[in-house]
């Protein structure tokens, strides 16, 4: 009886300790918990959000898309086009126009640039130009069109207090009259539009994005502080102009010296926010859930219907090159302008808004306490199977409760701490149950242990997969391969084409690495990194790596022809190989880990890949890889000191052992040139190099050595010269 009570109280104390620990996690909100909570929020938003009614406002998006850039010209446009855009939208019946872009510098007047260049005697021409100057002043034309409609311009707050570009307008927000600490976002600098445009605008709002720890935009700030003043966001200011409200009134409540924002009042409506002046963005769906129109179609009056009649128009861009694409729960590539439209839509329907109330923390603490009591009562003195069933039921009920108040009441409460508590307590209870059941089996196990030698068990543990992933220092060969001129190549393709090209390239290249016993380390953009000799030991790691490199070059040549047939650009790659001691193992953080290699030898392999472009070659290896694969043929390329290293190494261009006689003659001829170069017999080296150039066409390499030899003929390096060239860049 006494033993049973002791066990009960020990179990209860452990349960309470876990509950307190989870409560502290809920209070502290570590980054990993925020990430998980963001994922849970995304699931609710995507799969458990009730259908939203149609917006009471006619929300339209005018998109400066790829079509507009092709027809009107690359960005930035002359502002006469934006003036034409506003003019045409006004004719179409738009009632509010909101720009998700800034005009922080005046556009230069071409006549104003010419007049200072005139001679003094050109007074008549100067007079004519002075009369012409206002006619070509795009800023004035744009401002005049802004004055013809209710236009809201954008600003971007900065944390750098030295930034103050453009003009920040006085906000139509009722300011704080009582001191107190609040949780709104604070900024010290800004970028905004020029005064000439602001003077004709009806409002100005900031466009700062609020990113969660995983880079996803789930919330939007409606108010922020700049130098003691509160300013509205672009969506909020657009709504104020749309609703004819004179002033935006924050609704505060004060506890001691702390101010908490509970909402924002416009007219008679109160829009609920969190303490940071943020609201959860109710995304309607994936990108283009709102009607889009191309800016070029508007400017050139090609809109055949009445879509803009009485519309609130947001002007922005979805063009990939203009970098206004954001990651959201509904899409990882989402136009920023549609975020502002979504927030505006939420402001027009405050009764439909999902909120995270100020009492959410107390509600979650209560949930944690209730779940702890239920688990303590249900998981006592039952079998592990029933424990798992009961825990699963409580887990499901907690998740369903959270989804129900989201769906039916529009309340968002964090759910991960509650689910974590259920899982942890359940696992502890199940583990405790298995442990107590196993106490009765230990005697039987002791009998069977005599039939299994302990040494055999130890050997199995030493060779387990877990230890195979442990860190160690080994002699390995590392490979880096990179697509040449990838930036230029990517600019010639759409995002989807670029994705297809990379997939078509990486798949066969990876296959060759696997076929030659390599281990893929990582892909970084257009670069692939691999190594040989781990996790399974491989004494021939150097030859296998070289075999893979030549296979990759052959595959790339074949792919390049296939790409050209599809209308894609041809590709070339550079490969660097190095062998040496490296640290290898399962490395990373608690969020993400990888089996990878580290060390100076790895860095040297990366440097060699970078040098392939410098020498105009597609494959370079170090002297250490040459030593590990001696049966290959090698052309000496250079003796170099790479950036960050004092010791010079010799680098080579490898060829397969069965290379044609012409290849052998080529590498032997250049090796003779390099030998003369190292001996400072520069005149003989130049003569030998000229003979090679007549037969072999390694233009970049030959031109490089021609320049060096000419330089050393004029500036002899001296007796202490070791023939090494120092590279100052990576």
XYZ file of C-alpha atoms in Angstrom:
730
model
C 0.000 0.000 0.000
C 2.763 2.419 1.006
C 4.744 1.539 -2.095
C 1.677 2.162 -4.261
C 1.143 5.606 -2.731
C 4.767 6.539 -3.227
C 4.534 5.481 -6.853
C 1.329 7.530 -7.303
C 2.838 10.678 -5.822
C 6.055 10.295 -7.830
C 3.989 9.934 -11.001
C 1.907 12.958 -10.059
C 4.988 15.101 -9.373
C 6.503 14.117 -12.711
C 3.237 14.967 -14.484
C 3.024 18.364 -12.791
C 6.665 19.073 -13.608
C 5.997 18.381 -17.291
C 2.925 20.641 -17.194
C 4.916 23.498 -15.640
C 7.697 23.037 -18.203
C 5.208 23.243 -21.090
C 3.601 26.320 -19.515
C 7.012 27.979 -19.370
C 7.541 27.115 -23.035
C 4.173 28.658 -23.849
C 5.189 31.788 -21.934
C 8.668 32.080 -23.470
C 7.632 31.193 -27.057
C 10.978 29.813 -28.360
C 11.584 29.975 -32.098
C 11.014 26.263 -32.712
C 7.631 26.514 -30.990
C 6.711 29.513 -33.142
C 7.640 27.526 -36.251
C 5.434 24.613 -35.265
C 2.625 26.957 -34.301
C 2.905 28.629 -37.684
C 2.550 25.251 -39.402
C -0.526 24.442 -37.328
C -2.007 27.846 -38.154
C -1.400 27.235 -41.860
C -3.279 23.929 -41.687
C -6.272 25.606 -40.058
C -6.214 28.423 -42.590
C -5.968 26.115 -45.597
C -8.352 23.341 -44.587
C -10.644 24.553 -41.803
C -11.595 28.111 -42.710
C -15.298 28.648 -43.463
C -16.105 30.217 -46.834
C -15.876 34.004 -46.637
C -18.756 36.023 -48.062
C -18.081 38.227 -51.040
C -16.406 41.496 -50.136
C -18.743 44.512 -49.908
C -16.074 46.488 -51.789
C -15.110 46.037 -55.413
C -11.422 45.184 -54.938
C -9.322 45.204 -58.087
C -5.581 44.706 -58.616
C -3.705 46.405 -61.428
C -0.585 44.385 -62.019
C 2.655 45.658 -63.512
C 3.268 42.219 -64.916
C 5.607 40.797 -67.525
C 3.217 41.865 -70.303
C 3.298 45.449 -69.011
C 7.088 45.460 -68.825
C 7.310 44.159 -72.383
C 4.830 46.661 -73.794
C 5.643 49.775 -71.755
C 9.302 49.115 -70.970
C 11.478 47.934 -68.133
C 10.973 49.341 -64.651
C 11.183 52.102 -63.473
C 8.766 53.666 -65.906
C 8.660 57.349 -66.752
C 5.912 58.706 -64.514
C 3.887 59.851 -67.502
C 2.823 56.197 -67.777
C 1.699 56.160 -64.147
C -0.134 59.429 -64.749
C -1.855 57.774 -67.708
C -2.661 54.780 -65.483
C -4.345 56.958 -62.831
C -6.137 58.988 -65.489
C -7.536 55.889 -67.177
C -8.571 54.270 -63.879
C -10.400 57.480 -62.986
C -12.216 57.383 -66.313
C -13.138 53.764 -65.704
C -14.765 54.769 -62.396
C -12.203 53.745 -59.734
C -12.925 55.572 -56.476
C -9.699 54.833 -54.542
C -6.274 54.018 -56.000
C -3.560 52.642 -53.716
C 0.057 52.317 -54.871
C 2.236 49.576 -53.395
C 5.373 51.375 -54.544
C 7.285 54.493 -53.640
C 8.418 57.471 -55.652
C 11.122 58.700 -53.305
C 13.117 60.665 -55.866
C 11.936 63.250 -58.391
C 12.040 62.219 -62.019
C 14.532 64.326 -63.911
C 13.048 66.688 -66.473
C 14.922 66.286 -69.783
C 14.552 70.007 -70.562
C 15.909 70.919 -67.131
C 18.993 68.875 -67.968
C 19.501 70.662 -71.294
C 19.037 74.307 -70.250
C 22.217 74.601 -68.117
C 24.219 73.438 -71.139
C 23.111 76.363 -73.350
C 25.467 79.248 -74.166
C 24.620 82.763 -72.973
C 23.683 83.879 -76.474
C 21.024 81.146 -76.741
C 18.485 83.209 -74.795
C 15.747 82.730 -77.340
C 16.204 78.982 -77.267
C 16.330 79.045 -73.467
C 13.031 80.938 -73.413
C 11.426 78.359 -75.693
C 12.764 75.539 -73.542
C 11.478 77.270 -70.397
C 8.028 77.278 -71.965
C 8.406 73.639 -72.918
C 9.774 72.458 -69.569
C 6.428 72.190 -67.713
C 4.959 70.174 -70.585
C 7.522 67.395 -70.115
C 7.499 67.447 -66.294
C 6.239 63.922 -65.585
C 6.085 64.476 -61.822
C 3.732 67.434 -62.282
C 1.527 65.438 -64.682
C 1.469 62.523 -62.266
C 0.610 64.833 -59.337
C -2.170 66.438 -61.352
C -3.740 63.058 -62.047
C -3.371 62.056 -58.383
C -5.365 65.152 -57.472
C -8.239 63.954 -59.674
C -8.907 60.883 -57.524
C -8.501 59.540 -53.994
C -4.964 58.169 -54.205
C -3.012 56.595 -51.341
C 0.776 56.434 -51.601
C 3.195 54.129 -49.821
C 5.999 54.592 -47.328
C 8.520 52.116 -45.967
C 9.782 52.477 -42.421
C 13.368 51.612 -41.570
C 15.284 50.927 -38.370
C 18.189 53.103 -39.549
C 17.533 56.572 -38.136
C 19.772 58.179 -40.804
C 17.302 57.238 -43.536
C 14.768 59.969 -44.331
C 14.132 59.883 -48.058
C 11.089 61.597 -49.512
C 8.364 63.106 -47.315
C 6.379 61.445 -44.543
C 2.854 62.852 -44.267
C 1.248 63.719 -40.921
C -0.867 60.679 -39.998
C -4.627 60.827 -39.616
C -4.310 58.806 -36.399
C -5.329 59.921 -32.944
C -2.079 59.956 -31.014
C -1.293 58.821 -27.492
C -1.934 61.426 -24.804
C -0.934 59.290 -21.831
C 2.560 57.849 -21.404
C 3.061 54.135 -21.330
C 4.969 51.249 -22.875
C 3.253 49.525 -25.786
C 4.073 46.606 -28.108
C 3.624 48.295 -31.495
C 6.476 48.066 -33.979
C 8.862 51.005 -33.736
C 11.006 52.534 -36.475
C 13.556 55.335 -36.713
C 13.833 56.028 -40.474
C 11.712 55.991 -43.611
C 11.485 56.026 -47.386
C 8.457 57.745 -48.892
C 7.298 59.565 -51.992
C 8.351 63.096 -52.880
C 6.444 66.097 -51.550
C 5.067 67.088 -54.975
C 3.148 63.805 -55.175
C 2.234 63.627 -51.483
C 0.692 67.083 -51.658
C -2.018 65.757 -54.015
C -2.544 62.367 -52.353
C -5.365 61.640 -49.930
C -3.233 59.500 -47.662
C -0.039 57.580 -47.063
C 0.517 54.164 -45.481
C 3.512 51.973 -44.695
C 4.110 48.717 -46.579
C 6.428 46.939 -44.122
C 5.901 43.184 -44.096
C 5.768 41.314 -40.781
C 7.581 37.984 -41.124
C 7.218 35.085 -38.724
C 10.363 33.205 -37.697
C 10.006 30.862 -40.691
C 9.752 33.761 -43.152
C 6.005 33.340 -43.727
C 3.667 36.349 -43.647
C 0.659 35.478 -41.498
C 0.023 38.822 -39.812
C -0.137 42.419 -40.958
C 0.648 45.424 -38.784
C -2.044 48.105 -39.018
C -0.228 50.679 -36.874
C 3.445 51.362 -36.232
C 5.340 54.022 -34.356
C 7.818 56.395 -35.988
C 9.519 58.899 -33.694
C 6.707 58.967 -31.167
C 3.883 59.189 -33.748
C 1.527 56.390 -34.816
C 1.154 55.774 -38.563
C -1.279 53.549 -40.501
C -0.485 50.766 -42.926
C -1.272 51.110 -46.618
C -4.354 48.879 -46.299
C -5.640 50.716 -43.221
C -5.124 54.146 -44.785
C -6.824 52.951 -47.963
C -9.772 51.785 -45.871
C -9.896 55.137 -44.056
C -10.045 56.991 -47.361
C -12.584 54.508 -48.728
C -14.851 54.812 -45.671
C -14.617 58.641 -45.507
C -13.317 58.410 -41.939
C -11.531 61.515 -40.728
C -9.416 59.870 -38.076
C -8.152 56.439 -37.089
C -8.613 55.939 -33.345
C -6.576 53.250 -31.524
C -8.481 51.594 -28.670
C -6.155 51.149 -25.688
C -6.464 49.648 -22.254
C -3.848 50.326 -19.627
C -2.500 48.057 -16.899
C -0.058 49.844 -14.610
C 2.435 51.446 -17.032
C 1.779 49.013 -19.898
C -0.541 49.951 -22.770
C -2.368 47.207 -24.649
C -4.045 47.762 -27.994
C -7.346 45.905 -28.305
C -8.535 47.357 -31.604
C -8.760 50.255 -34.026
C -11.861 52.380 -34.423
C -12.961 53.985 -37.700
C -16.341 55.625 -37.487
C -18.556 53.282 -35.471
C -16.665 50.074 -36.303
C -13.938 48.627 -34.070
C -11.413 46.392 -35.854
C -9.912 43.843 -33.483
C -6.104 43.540 -33.373
C -3.520 41.954 -31.122
C -1.365 43.941 -28.705
C 1.133 44.703 -31.475
C -1.498 46.337 -33.672
C -1.575 43.295 -35.980
C -4.342 41.204 -37.458
C -4.285 37.712 -38.902
C -4.508 37.988 -42.671
C -7.584 36.093 -43.963
C -6.182 34.920 -47.277
C -9.021 34.021 -49.643
C -6.947 31.428 -51.444
C -3.837 31.104 -53.601
C -2.409 33.950 -55.651
C -4.876 35.735 -57.950
C -7.882 35.167 -55.722
C -8.748 38.798 -56.508
C -9.339 40.020 -60.065
C -6.164 41.152 -61.818
C -5.733 43.491 -64.760
C -2.513 44.154 -66.614
C -1.291 47.737 -66.221
C -0.575 47.939 -69.938
C -4.199 47.019 -70.726
C -5.399 49.842 -68.482
C -2.965 52.418 -69.853
C -3.891 51.562 -73.419
C -7.629 51.484 -72.647
C -8.136 47.824 -73.496
C -10.538 47.035 -70.643
C -13.846 46.131 -72.305
C -16.035 45.849 -69.182
C -17.044 47.836 -66.096
C -14.798 46.045 -63.605
C -13.333 49.303 -62.242
C -16.670 51.010 -61.685
C -16.684 51.998 -57.988
C -13.554 49.964 -57.402
C -10.777 50.197 -54.847
C -7.682 49.557 -56.965
C -4.355 48.341 -55.629
C -1.466 48.941 -58.012
C 1.575 46.680 -57.624
C 3.585 44.003 -59.350
C 3.759 40.238 -59.587
C 6.797 40.311 -61.867
C 9.550 38.015 -60.626
C 12.288 40.507 -61.453
C 10.760 43.275 -59.309
C 11.091 41.212 -56.101
C 7.644 41.819 -54.594
C 6.813 38.139 -54.173
C 6.272 36.876 -50.635
C 5.929 33.569 -48.804
C 2.478 33.061 -47.300
C 0.529 30.123 -45.878
C -1.371 29.768 -49.166
C 1.593 30.087 -51.526
C 5.358 30.370 -51.242
C 5.323 32.810 -54.158
C 2.559 35.308 -53.474
C 2.305 38.871 -54.856
C 2.843 41.452 -52.123
C 0.134 43.672 -53.580
C -2.465 40.957 -52.965
C -1.519 40.880 -49.278
C -2.559 44.533 -48.998
C -5.782 43.719 -50.846
C -6.460 40.831 -48.432
C -5.948 43.077 -45.401
C -8.225 45.740 -46.896
C -10.843 43.055 -47.542
C -10.618 41.991 -43.887
C -11.140 45.590 -42.752
C -14.349 45.809 -44.778
C -15.722 42.729 -42.957
C -14.667 43.012 -39.308
C -17.374 40.578 -38.224
C -15.713 37.852 -40.326
C -12.214 38.464 -38.979
C -10.340 35.708 -37.118
C -8.637 37.172 -34.046
C -6.178 36.077 -31.416
C -7.721 37.672 -28.298
C -5.653 39.306 -25.585
C -6.693 36.544 -23.172
C -5.241 33.750 -25.335
C -2.394 32.983 -22.913
C -4.742 32.467 -19.943
C -6.995 30.265 -22.105
C -4.070 28.087 -23.138
C -2.832 27.745 -19.548
C -6.321 26.550 -18.593
C -6.279 24.010 -21.433
C -2.904 22.709 -20.245
C -4.234 22.256 -16.722
C -7.383 20.436 -17.916
C -5.411 18.103 -20.181
C -2.996 17.314 -17.342
C -5.865 16.357 -15.023
C -7.523 14.198 -17.677
C -4.310 12.389 -18.516
C -3.468 11.849 -14.855
C -6.864 10.266 -14.203
C -7.136 8.225 -17.392
C -3.601 6.865 -17.609
C -3.325 5.382 -14.132
C -3.142 1.613 -13.775
C -4.117 0.700 -17.351
C -2.220 -1.210 -19.994
C 0.094 0.557 -22.485
C -2.343 -0.202 -25.306
C -5.215 1.504 -23.476
C -2.880 4.346 -22.576
C -2.121 4.919 -26.251
C -5.821 4.801 -27.126
C -6.771 7.259 -24.343
C -3.923 9.611 -25.250
C -4.951 9.555 -28.900
C -8.514 10.406 -27.919
C -7.426 13.388 -25.779
C -5.070 14.526 -28.542
C -7.923 14.436 -31.059
C -10.309 16.258 -28.707
C -7.765 19.038 -28.067
C -7.171 19.478 -31.802
C -10.914 19.403 -32.599
C -11.664 21.975 -29.879
C -9.045 24.312 -31.318
C -10.428 23.888 -34.835
C -14.033 24.332 -33.643
C -13.465 27.701 -31.956
C -11.530 28.762 -35.075
C -14.287 27.687 -37.453
C -17.370 28.758 -35.521
C -16.149 31.661 -33.340
C -13.288 33.109 -35.351
C -10.839 32.736 -32.441
C -7.262 31.610 -32.985
C -5.566 29.934 -30.020
C -2.126 28.313 -30.167
C -2.482 24.549 -30.194
C 1.055 23.116 -30.278
C 1.794 23.423 -26.508
C -1.435 21.568 -25.666
C -0.674 18.806 -28.184
C 2.948 18.616 -27.016
C 1.771 18.198 -23.428
C -0.566 15.368 -24.436
C 2.188 13.627 -26.404
C 4.864 14.028 -23.712
C 2.656 12.860 -20.852
C 1.350 9.993 -22.950
C 4.817 8.851 -23.933
C 5.973 9.084 -20.335
C 2.979 7.059 -19.166
C 3.448 4.454 -21.908
C 7.183 4.221 -21.237
C 6.484 3.903 -17.523
C 3.946 1.141 -18.231
C 6.357 -0.791 -20.427
C 9.114 -0.375 -17.851
C 6.960 -1.780 -15.061
C 5.822 -4.691 -17.211
C 9.396 -5.414 -18.157
C 10.395 -5.598 -14.498
C 8.588 -8.943 -14.408
C 10.467 -10.182 -17.469
C 13.986 -9.393 -16.368
C 14.493 -12.765 -14.762
C 13.426 -14.519 -17.964
C 15.659 -12.222 -19.960
C 18.575 -13.058 -17.694
C 18.101 -16.700 -18.583
C 18.172 -16.048 -22.305
C 21.138 -13.691 -21.986
C 23.431 -16.667 -21.416
C 22.711 -17.843 -24.965
C 23.737 -14.461 -26.494
C 27.427 -13.591 -25.944
C 27.853 -10.038 -24.593
C 30.783 -9.478 -26.958
C 28.498 -10.178 -29.906
C 25.958 -7.630 -28.607
C 28.711 -5.034 -28.147
C 29.881 -5.583 -31.727
C 26.366 -5.112 -33.095
C 26.037 -1.826 -31.197
C 29.392 -0.598 -32.506
C 28.304 -1.278 -36.098
C 24.830 0.266 -35.732
C 23.608 2.931 -38.124
C 23.642 5.533 -35.370
C 27.413 5.180 -34.917
C 27.951 5.072 -38.649
C 26.612 8.625 -38.711
C 28.859 9.797 -35.882
C 31.544 12.399 -36.513
C 35.051 11.272 -37.485
C 38.131 12.454 -39.390
C 38.892 10.532 -42.577
C 40.826 10.724 -45.822
C 38.169 11.590 -48.428
C 37.757 13.185 -51.836
C 35.304 16.051 -52.257
C 33.750 17.344 -55.502
C 32.148 20.697 -56.279
C 30.333 21.251 -59.585
C 28.753 24.524 -60.653
C 26.872 25.678 -63.767
C 28.763 28.450 -65.545
C 27.091 31.873 -66.022
C 24.037 30.680 -64.123
C 22.830 34.218 -63.392
C 22.742 35.083 -67.087
C 21.153 31.728 -67.894
C 18.440 32.150 -65.249
C 17.520 35.608 -66.524
C 16.676 34.152 -69.931
C 14.165 31.655 -68.495
C 10.908 31.891 -66.629
C 10.787 30.584 -63.064
C 9.047 27.388 -64.175
C 11.503 26.789 -67.037
C 14.430 27.353 -64.692
C 13.020 24.807 -62.260
C 12.604 22.242 -65.064
C 16.124 22.877 -66.342
C 17.703 22.392 -62.916
C 15.690 19.221 -62.305
C 16.688 17.883 -65.708
C 20.346 18.661 -64.891
C 20.554 17.466 -61.292
C 18.847 14.110 -61.827
C 21.335 12.539 -64.297
C 24.300 14.220 -62.604
C 23.248 12.776 -59.251
C 22.769 9.381 -60.884
C 26.385 9.440 -62.065
C 27.623 10.305 -58.578
C 25.639 7.418 -57.112
C 26.823 5.005 -59.807
C 30.419 5.842 -58.888
C 29.859 5.251 -55.149
C 29.645 8.911 -54.178
C 27.612 10.561 -51.427
C 25.583 13.662 -52.191
C 26.291 16.365 -49.615
C 24.012 19.165 -50.765
C 22.602 21.225 -53.606
C 23.031 24.987 -53.341
C 21.304 26.785 -56.189
C 23.042 25.463 -59.314
C 25.911 23.859 -57.369
C 26.190 20.213 -56.348
C 28.619 18.967 -53.684
C 29.552 15.318 -53.200
C 32.243 13.276 -51.505
C 33.771 9.787 -51.595
C 34.977 7.545 -48.766
C 32.111 7.931 -46.256
C 29.922 6.694 -44.686
C 31.292 3.464 -46.189
C 35.073 3.390 -46.367
C 36.504 3.471 -49.901
C 40.257 3.225 -50.466
C 39.742 4.179 -54.120
C 37.860 7.383 -53.296
C 40.091 9.461 -55.593
C 39.660 7.347 -58.759
C 35.948 6.932 -58.124
C 35.553 10.700 -57.766
C 37.461 11.296 -61.028
C 35.372 8.678 -62.828
C 32.242 10.466 -61.610
C 33.594 13.856 -62.719
C 34.241 12.653 -66.287
C 30.816 11.002 -66.371
C 29.228 14.276 -65.225
C 31.003 16.164 -68.021
C 29.767 13.657 -70.593
C 26.219 13.875 -69.246
C 26.354 17.679 -69.244
C 27.487 17.723 -72.876
C 24.577 15.469 -73.818
C 22.143 17.549 -71.750
C 23.360 20.757 -73.351
C 22.436 19.459 -76.790
C 19.024 18.319 -75.548
C 18.428 21.712 -73.919
C 19.330 23.512 -77.138
C 16.757 21.388 -78.977
C 14.122 22.581 -76.465
C 15.065 26.204 -76.947
C 16.824 26.397 -73.583
C 20.326 27.816 -73.244
C 23.230 25.395 -73.428
C 25.019 24.727 -70.154
C 28.626 24.242 -69.151
C 29.927 23.239 -65.754
C 33.122 23.621 -63.794
C 34.259 20.838 -61.450
C 36.836 21.010 -58.666
C 38.232 17.957 -56.844
C 40.417 17.729 -53.765
C 41.504 14.883 -51.491
C 42.611 15.055 -47.899
C 41.567 14.706 -44.290
C 38.076 15.997 -43.568
C 35.617 15.954 -40.698
C 32.587 13.897 -41.690
C 29.419 13.121 -39.776
C 25.841 14.033 -38.955
C 25.993 17.769 -38.260
C 23.523 20.636 -37.888
C 20.993 21.916 -35.393
C 17.957 20.587 -33.615
C 15.855 21.949 -36.505
C 17.795 20.495 -39.400
C 20.746 18.124 -39.725
C 22.795 16.746 -42.568
C 25.531 14.195 -43.153
C 28.290 16.437 -44.412
C 32.037 17.125 -44.577
C 33.983 20.065 -43.165
C 37.578 21.206 -43.116
C 40.333 22.950 -45.060
C 40.420 20.180 -47.643
C 36.732 20.818 -48.377
C 37.343 24.544 -48.762
C 40.189 23.860 -51.194
C 37.879 21.737 -53.351
C 35.446 24.661 -53.503
C 38.271 27.047 -54.467
C 39.345 24.724 -57.288
C 35.824 24.709 -58.705
C 35.905 28.509 -58.686
C 39.288 28.519 -60.499
C 37.991 26.467 -63.440
C 36.423 29.609 -64.906
C 39.645 31.581 -64.400
C 41.652 29.036 -66.417
C 38.907 28.373 -68.979
C 38.696 24.677 -68.088
C 35.885 22.445 -66.937
C 37.828 20.244 -64.495
C 40.639 20.900 -62.013
C 42.141 18.661 -59.333
C 44.704 19.228 -56.624
C 48.070 17.528 -56.266
C 46.524 15.466 -53.458
C 43.833 14.008 -55.711
C 46.515 13.338 -58.331
C 48.443 11.328 -55.737
C 45.349 9.306 -54.836
C 44.647 8.438 -58.516
C 48.106 8.053 -60.138
C 46.983 5.997 -63.153
C 45.239 9.022 -64.725
C 47.004 11.405 -67.106
C 47.568 14.956 -65.817
C 48.335 18.294 -67.385
C 49.981 20.757 -65.003
C 47.897 23.925 -64.936
C 49.491 26.079 -62.255
C 51.035 26.318 -58.839
C 48.755 28.525 -56.791
C 48.094 30.014 -53.413
C 44.351 30.221 -52.961
C 42.722 32.908 -50.827
C 43.205 32.256 -47.144
C 46.114 29.805 -47.601
C 49.862 30.500 -47.316
C 51.034 27.154 -48.720
C 51.122 26.818 -52.512
C 49.693 23.731 -54.193
C 49.952 22.419 -57.735
C 46.714 22.007 -59.647
C 46.139 19.732 -62.627
C 43.782 19.027 -65.470
C 43.145 15.251 -65.498
C 42.548 13.038 -68.536
C 41.414 9.392 -68.655
C 44.224 6.815 -68.961
C 42.926 5.688 -72.385
C 43.035 9.181 -73.907
C 43.805 9.591 -77.600
C 47.422 10.275 -78.673
C 46.497 13.858 -79.560
C 45.385 14.518 -75.982
C 48.592 12.981 -74.630
C 50.680 15.144 -76.954
C 48.726 18.208 -75.868
C 49.232 17.718 -72.129
C 52.889 16.761 -72.543
C 53.503 19.873 -74.655
C 51.942 22.147 -72.080
C 53.778 20.394 -69.254
C 57.009 21.281 -71.066
C 55.896 24.899 -71.316
C 55.142 24.955 -67.614
C 58.513 23.377 -66.786
C 60.306 26.139 -68.748
C 58.076 28.704 -67.030
C 59.017 27.355 -63.586
C 62.715 27.420 -64.572
C 62.311 31.133 -65.522
C 63.268 30.299 -69.105
C 60.523 32.642 -70.198
C 61.681 33.247 -73.795
C 61.846 29.503 -74.482
C 58.512 29.040 -72.714
C 56.928 31.670 -74.963
C 58.273 29.983 -78.102
C 56.980 26.603 -76.935
C 53.610 28.133 -76.064
C 53.303 29.659 -79.547
C 53.847 26.219 -81.031
C 51.056 24.796 -78.865
C 48.635 27.548 -79.785
C 48.938 26.636 -83.483
C 47.700 23.107 -82.711
C 45.568 23.233 -79.562
C 42.806 25.636 -78.638
C 42.754 26.287 -74.878
C 42.389 30.012 -75.525
C 41.789 31.274 -71.985
C 44.645 29.210 -70.529
C 47.071 30.059 -73.338
C 46.260 33.775 -73.277
C 46.713 33.763 -69.505
C 50.199 32.276 -69.743
C 51.154 34.474 -72.659
C 50.381 37.533 -70.515
C 52.281 36.141 -67.544
C 55.343 35.227 -69.594
C 55.465 38.650 -71.254
C 55.226 40.251 -67.832
C 58.062 38.167 -66.383
C 60.251 38.807 -69.426
C 59.943 42.504 -68.627
C 59.926 42.032 -64.818
C 62.034 38.984 -63.847
C 60.710 37.511 -60.568
C 64.086 36.826 -58.941
C 65.859 33.794 -57.563
C 63.462 33.171 -54.665
C 60.423 32.853 -56.944
C 58.724 29.485 -56.481
C 56.507 29.747 -59.556
C 53.315 30.109 -57.505
C 50.517 32.497 -58.426
C 48.438 33.998 -55.603
C 44.675 34.184 -56.151
C 43.121 37.008 -54.155
C 39.478 36.040 -54.713
C 37.495 32.869 -54.066
